[in-house]
Coordinates of N, CA and C in Angstrom, one line a residue:
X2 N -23.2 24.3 -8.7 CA -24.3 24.3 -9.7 C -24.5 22.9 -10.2
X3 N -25.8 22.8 -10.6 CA -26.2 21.3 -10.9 C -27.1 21.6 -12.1
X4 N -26.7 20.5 -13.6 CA -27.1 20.8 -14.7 C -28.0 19.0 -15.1
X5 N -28.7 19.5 -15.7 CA -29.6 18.0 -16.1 C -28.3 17.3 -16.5
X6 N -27.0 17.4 -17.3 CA -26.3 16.5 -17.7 C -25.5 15.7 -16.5
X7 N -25.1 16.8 -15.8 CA -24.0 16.2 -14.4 C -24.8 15.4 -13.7
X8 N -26.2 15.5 -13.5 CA -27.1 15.0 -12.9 C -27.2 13.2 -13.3
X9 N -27.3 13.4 -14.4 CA -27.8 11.8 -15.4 C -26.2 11.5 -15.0
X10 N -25.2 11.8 -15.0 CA -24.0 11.0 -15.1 C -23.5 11.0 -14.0
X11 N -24.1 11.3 -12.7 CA -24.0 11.1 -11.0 C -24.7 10.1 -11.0
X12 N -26.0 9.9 -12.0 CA -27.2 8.9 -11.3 C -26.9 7.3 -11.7
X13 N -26.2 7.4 -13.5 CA -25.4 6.8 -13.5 C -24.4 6.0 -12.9
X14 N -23.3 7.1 -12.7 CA -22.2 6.2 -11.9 C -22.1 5.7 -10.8
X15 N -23.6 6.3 -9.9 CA -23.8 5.6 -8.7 C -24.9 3.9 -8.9
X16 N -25.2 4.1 -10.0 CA -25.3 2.7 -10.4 C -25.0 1.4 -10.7
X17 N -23.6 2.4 -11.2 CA -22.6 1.1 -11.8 C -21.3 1.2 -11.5
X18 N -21.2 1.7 -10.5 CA -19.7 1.7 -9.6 C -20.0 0.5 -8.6
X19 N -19.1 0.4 -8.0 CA -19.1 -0.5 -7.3 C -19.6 0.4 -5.4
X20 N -19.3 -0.2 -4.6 CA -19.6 1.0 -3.6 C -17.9 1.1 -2.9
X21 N -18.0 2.4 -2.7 CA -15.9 2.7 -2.3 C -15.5 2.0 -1.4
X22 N -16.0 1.4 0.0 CA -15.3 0.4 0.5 C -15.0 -0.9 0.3
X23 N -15.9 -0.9 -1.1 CA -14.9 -2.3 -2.0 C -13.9 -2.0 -3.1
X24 N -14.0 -0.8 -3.8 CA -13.5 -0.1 -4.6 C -11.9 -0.3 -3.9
X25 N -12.0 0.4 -2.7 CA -10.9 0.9 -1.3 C -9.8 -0.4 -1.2
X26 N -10.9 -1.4 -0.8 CA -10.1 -3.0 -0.6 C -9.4 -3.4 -1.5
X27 N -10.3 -3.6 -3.1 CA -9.8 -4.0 -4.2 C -8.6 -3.2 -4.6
X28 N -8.5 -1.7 -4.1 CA -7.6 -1.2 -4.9 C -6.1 -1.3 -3.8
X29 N -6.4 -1.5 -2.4 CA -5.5 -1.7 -1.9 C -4.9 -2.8 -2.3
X30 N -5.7 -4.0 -2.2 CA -5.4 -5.7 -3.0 C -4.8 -6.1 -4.0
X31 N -4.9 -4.9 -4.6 CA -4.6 -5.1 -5.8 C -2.9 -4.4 -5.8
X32 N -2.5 -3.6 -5.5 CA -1.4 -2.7 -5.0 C -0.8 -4.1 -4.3
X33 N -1.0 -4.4 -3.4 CA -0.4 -5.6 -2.3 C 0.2 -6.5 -3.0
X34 N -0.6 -7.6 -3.5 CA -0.2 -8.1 -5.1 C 0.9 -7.9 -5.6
X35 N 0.5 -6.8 -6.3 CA 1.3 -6.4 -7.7 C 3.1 -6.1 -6.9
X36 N 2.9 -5.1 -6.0 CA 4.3 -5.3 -5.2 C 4.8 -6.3 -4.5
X37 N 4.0 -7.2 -4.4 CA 4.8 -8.2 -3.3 C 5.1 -9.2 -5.0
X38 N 4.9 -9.4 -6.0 CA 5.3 -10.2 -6.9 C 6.3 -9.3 -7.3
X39 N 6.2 -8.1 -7.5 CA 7.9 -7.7 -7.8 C 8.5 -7.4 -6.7
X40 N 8.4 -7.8 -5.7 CA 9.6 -7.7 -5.2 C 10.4 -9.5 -5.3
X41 N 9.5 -10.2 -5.8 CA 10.1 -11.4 -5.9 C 10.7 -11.4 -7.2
X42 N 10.2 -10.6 -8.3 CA 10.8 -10.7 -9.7 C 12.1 -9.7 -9.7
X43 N 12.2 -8.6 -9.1 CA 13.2 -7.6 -9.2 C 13.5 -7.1 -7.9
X44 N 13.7 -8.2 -7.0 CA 14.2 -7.3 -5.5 C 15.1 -6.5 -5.3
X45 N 16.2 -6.1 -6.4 CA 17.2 -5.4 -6.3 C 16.9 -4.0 -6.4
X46 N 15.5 -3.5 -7.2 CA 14.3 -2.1 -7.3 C 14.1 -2.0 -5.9
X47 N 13.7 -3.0 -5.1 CA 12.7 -2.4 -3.6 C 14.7 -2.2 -2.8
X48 N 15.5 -2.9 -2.8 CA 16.5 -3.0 -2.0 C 17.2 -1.7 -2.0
X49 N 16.8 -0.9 -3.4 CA 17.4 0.4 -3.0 C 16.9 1.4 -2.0
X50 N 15.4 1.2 -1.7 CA 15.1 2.2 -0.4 C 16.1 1.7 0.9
X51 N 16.6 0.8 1.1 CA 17.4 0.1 2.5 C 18.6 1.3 2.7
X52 N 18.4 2.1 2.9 CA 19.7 3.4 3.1 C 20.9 2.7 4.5
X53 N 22.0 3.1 4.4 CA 22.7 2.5 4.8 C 22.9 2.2 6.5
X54 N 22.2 3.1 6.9 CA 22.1 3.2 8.2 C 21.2 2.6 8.7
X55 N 19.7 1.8 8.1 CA 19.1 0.6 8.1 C 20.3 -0.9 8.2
X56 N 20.3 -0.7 7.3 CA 21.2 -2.1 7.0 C 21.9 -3.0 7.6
X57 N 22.5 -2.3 8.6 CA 22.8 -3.1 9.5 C 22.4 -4.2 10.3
X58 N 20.9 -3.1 10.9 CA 19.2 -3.7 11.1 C 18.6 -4.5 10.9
X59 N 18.7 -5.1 9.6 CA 18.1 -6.4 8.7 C 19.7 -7.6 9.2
X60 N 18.8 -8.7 9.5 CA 19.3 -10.0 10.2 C 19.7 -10.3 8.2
X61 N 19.2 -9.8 7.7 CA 19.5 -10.3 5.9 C 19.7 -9.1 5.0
X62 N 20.6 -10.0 4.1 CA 20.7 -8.6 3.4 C 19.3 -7.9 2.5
X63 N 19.6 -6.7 2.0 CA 18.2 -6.0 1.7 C 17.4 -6.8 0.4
X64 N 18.5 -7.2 -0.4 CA 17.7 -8.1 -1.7 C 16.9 -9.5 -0.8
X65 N 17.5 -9.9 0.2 CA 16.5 -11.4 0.6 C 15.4 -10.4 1.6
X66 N 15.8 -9.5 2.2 CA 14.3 -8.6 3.0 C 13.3 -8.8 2.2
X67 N 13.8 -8.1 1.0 CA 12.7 -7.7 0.0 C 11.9 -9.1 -0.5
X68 N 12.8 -10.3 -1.0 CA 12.4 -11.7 -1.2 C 11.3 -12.2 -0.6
X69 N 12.0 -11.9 1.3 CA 11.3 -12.7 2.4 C 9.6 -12.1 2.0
X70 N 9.7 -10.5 2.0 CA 8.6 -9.5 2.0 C 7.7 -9.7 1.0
X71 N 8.1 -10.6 0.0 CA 7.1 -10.9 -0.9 C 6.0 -11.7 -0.9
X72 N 6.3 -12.9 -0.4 CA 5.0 -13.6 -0.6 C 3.7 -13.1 0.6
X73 N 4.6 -13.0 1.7 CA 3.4 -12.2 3.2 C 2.1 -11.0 2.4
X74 N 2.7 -10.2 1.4 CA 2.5 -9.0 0.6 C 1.4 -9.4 -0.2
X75 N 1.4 -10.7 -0.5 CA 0.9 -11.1 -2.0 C 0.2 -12.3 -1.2
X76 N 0.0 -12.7 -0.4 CA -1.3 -13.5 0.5 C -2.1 -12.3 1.0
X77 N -1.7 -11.3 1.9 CA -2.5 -10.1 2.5 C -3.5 -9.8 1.3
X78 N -2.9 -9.5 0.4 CA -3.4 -8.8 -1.0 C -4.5 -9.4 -1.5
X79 N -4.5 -10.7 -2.0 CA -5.3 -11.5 -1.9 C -6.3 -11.8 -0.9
X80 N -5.7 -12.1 0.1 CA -7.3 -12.1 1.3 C -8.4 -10.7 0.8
X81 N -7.4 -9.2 0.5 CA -8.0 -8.5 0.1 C -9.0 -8.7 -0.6
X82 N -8.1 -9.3 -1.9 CA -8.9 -9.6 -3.2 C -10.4 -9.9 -3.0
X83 N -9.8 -11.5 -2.3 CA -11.0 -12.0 -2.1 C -12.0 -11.9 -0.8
X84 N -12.1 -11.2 -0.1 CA -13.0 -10.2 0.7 C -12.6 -11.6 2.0
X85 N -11.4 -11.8 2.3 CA -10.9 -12.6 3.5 C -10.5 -12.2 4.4
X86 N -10.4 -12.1 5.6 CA -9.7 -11.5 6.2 C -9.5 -10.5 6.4
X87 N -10.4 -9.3 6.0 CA -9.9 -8.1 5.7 C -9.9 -7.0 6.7
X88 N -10.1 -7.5 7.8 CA -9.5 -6.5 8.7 C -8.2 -6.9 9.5
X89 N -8.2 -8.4 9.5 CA -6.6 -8.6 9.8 C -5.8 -8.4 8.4
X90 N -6.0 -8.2 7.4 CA -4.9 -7.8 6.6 C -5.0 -6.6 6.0
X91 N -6.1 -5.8 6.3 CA -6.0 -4.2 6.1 C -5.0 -3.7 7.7
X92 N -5.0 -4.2 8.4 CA -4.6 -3.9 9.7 C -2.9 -4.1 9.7
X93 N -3.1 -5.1 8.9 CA -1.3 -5.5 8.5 C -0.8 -4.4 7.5
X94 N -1.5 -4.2 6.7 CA -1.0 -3.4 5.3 C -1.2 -1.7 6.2
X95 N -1.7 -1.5 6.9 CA -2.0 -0.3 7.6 C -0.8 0.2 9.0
X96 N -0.5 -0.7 8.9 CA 0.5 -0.6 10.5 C 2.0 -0.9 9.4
X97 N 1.7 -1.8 8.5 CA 3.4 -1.7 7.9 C 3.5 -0.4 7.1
X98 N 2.1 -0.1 6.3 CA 2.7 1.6 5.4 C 3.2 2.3 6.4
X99 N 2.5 2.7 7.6 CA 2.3 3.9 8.6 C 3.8 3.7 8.9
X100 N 4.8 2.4 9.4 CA 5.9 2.1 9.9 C 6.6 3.0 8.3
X101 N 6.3 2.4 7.3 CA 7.4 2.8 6.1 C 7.5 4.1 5.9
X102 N 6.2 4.5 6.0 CA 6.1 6.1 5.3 C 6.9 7.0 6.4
X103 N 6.7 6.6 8.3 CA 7.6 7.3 9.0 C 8.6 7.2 8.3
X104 N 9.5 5.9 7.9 CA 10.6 5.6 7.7 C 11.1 6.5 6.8
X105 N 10.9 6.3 5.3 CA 11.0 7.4 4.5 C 10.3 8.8 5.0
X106 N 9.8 9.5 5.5 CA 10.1 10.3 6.2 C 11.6 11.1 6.5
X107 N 11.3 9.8 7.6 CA 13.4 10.2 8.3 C 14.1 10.6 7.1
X108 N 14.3 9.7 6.1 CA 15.0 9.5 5.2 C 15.0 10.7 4.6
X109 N 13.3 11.2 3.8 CA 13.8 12.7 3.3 C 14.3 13.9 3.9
X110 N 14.1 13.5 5.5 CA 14.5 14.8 6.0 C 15.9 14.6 6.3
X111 N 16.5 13.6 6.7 CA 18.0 13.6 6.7 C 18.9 13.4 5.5
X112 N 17.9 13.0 4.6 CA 19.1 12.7 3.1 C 18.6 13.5 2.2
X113 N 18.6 15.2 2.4 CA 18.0 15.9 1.3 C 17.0 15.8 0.3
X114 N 15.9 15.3 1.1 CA 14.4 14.9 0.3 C 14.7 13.4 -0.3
X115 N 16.0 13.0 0.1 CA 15.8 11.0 -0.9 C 14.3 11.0 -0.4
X116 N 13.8 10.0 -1.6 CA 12.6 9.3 -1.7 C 11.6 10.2 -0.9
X117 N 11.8 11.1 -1.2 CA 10.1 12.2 -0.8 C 9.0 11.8 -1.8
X118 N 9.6 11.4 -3.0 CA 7.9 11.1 -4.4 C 7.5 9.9 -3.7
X119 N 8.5 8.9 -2.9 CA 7.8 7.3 -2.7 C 6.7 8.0 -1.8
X120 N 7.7 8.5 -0.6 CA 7.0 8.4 0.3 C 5.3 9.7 0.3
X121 N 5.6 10.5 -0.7 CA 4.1 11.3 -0.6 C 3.4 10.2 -1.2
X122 N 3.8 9.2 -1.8 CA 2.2 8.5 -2.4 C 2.6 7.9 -1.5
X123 N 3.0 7.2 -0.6 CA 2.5 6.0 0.7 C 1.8 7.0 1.5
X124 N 2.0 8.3 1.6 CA 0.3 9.1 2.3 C -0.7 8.2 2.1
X125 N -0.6 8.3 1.1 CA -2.2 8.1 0.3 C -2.6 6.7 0.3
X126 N -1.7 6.0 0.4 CA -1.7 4.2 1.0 C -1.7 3.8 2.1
X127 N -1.3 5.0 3.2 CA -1.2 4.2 4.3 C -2.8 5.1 4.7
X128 N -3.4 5.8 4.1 CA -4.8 6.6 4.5 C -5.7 5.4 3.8
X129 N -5.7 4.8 2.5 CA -6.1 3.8 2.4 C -6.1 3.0 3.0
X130 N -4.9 2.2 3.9 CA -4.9 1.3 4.5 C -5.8 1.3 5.4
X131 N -5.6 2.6 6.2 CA -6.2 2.9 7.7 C -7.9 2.6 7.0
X132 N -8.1 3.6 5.8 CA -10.1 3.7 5.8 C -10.6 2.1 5.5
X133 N -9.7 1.1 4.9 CA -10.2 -0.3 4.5 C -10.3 -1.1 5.8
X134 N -9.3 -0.5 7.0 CA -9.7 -1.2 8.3 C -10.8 -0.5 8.7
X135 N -10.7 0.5 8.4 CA -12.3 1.4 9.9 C -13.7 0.5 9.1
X136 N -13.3 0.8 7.8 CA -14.8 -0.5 7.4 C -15.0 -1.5 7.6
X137 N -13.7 -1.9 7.5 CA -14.0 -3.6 8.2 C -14.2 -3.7 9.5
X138 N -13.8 -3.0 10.8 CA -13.8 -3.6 12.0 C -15.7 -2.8 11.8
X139 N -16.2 -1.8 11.3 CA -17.1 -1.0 11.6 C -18.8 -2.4 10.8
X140 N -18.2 -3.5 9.8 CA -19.4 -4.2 9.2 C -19.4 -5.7 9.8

């Protein structure tokens, strides 16, 4: 059902929104950013996902992973930002979530749900990741 008020505030917001596959980029961008600077400020927070049967795996220990993983994180982000690049670095951010979220995956299902809350919201980031590439390769 549709009421003259819901109406004025659809006609509205399609005015003054931005349109979602910039909305999509910027919010991925912005996410990219914001984690790749902390993992430079508090890598010892991201080092706890490194479960011990990873570990080995990493040529470094998991605090310099997380180090190394910062600034790559926080340039992608930015190309975001700034409408650069953005199907090579929605394509980066889209192929590393998809890698992580399997990861954590494994993880909840062999370590009694560890990190199931990370990994249900990397759903939803690595589905972002994927829809910010289909637009870019698609404009």
């Amino acid at each position: 059902m549709s009421s003259p008020v819901i109406d004025r505030l659809r006609t509205r917001l399609a005015t003054v929104l931005p349109p979602a596959p910039t909305l999509a980029r910027a919010g991925l961008g912005a996410m990219l950013v914001v984690a790749g600077v902390h993992k430079l400020l508090a890598p010892e927070a991201w080092a706890v996902y490194v479960v011990d049967w990873l570990a080995p795996w990493l040529v470094v220990s998991p605090r310099l992973f997380m180090v190394l993983n910062g600034p790559p994180e926080i340039a992608v982000g930015f190309g975001l930002l700034t409408d650069r690049f953005v199907a090579i670095g929605s394509a980066i951010a889209a192929v590393s979530l998809t890698v992580t979220t399997g990861y954590l995956a494994v993880v909840a299902l062999t370590r009694g749900g560890l990190f199931a809350d990370v990994m249900i919201r990397d759903i939803a980031l690595t589905g972002l990741a994927w829809a910010v590439l289909a637009d870019a390769v698609r404009t």
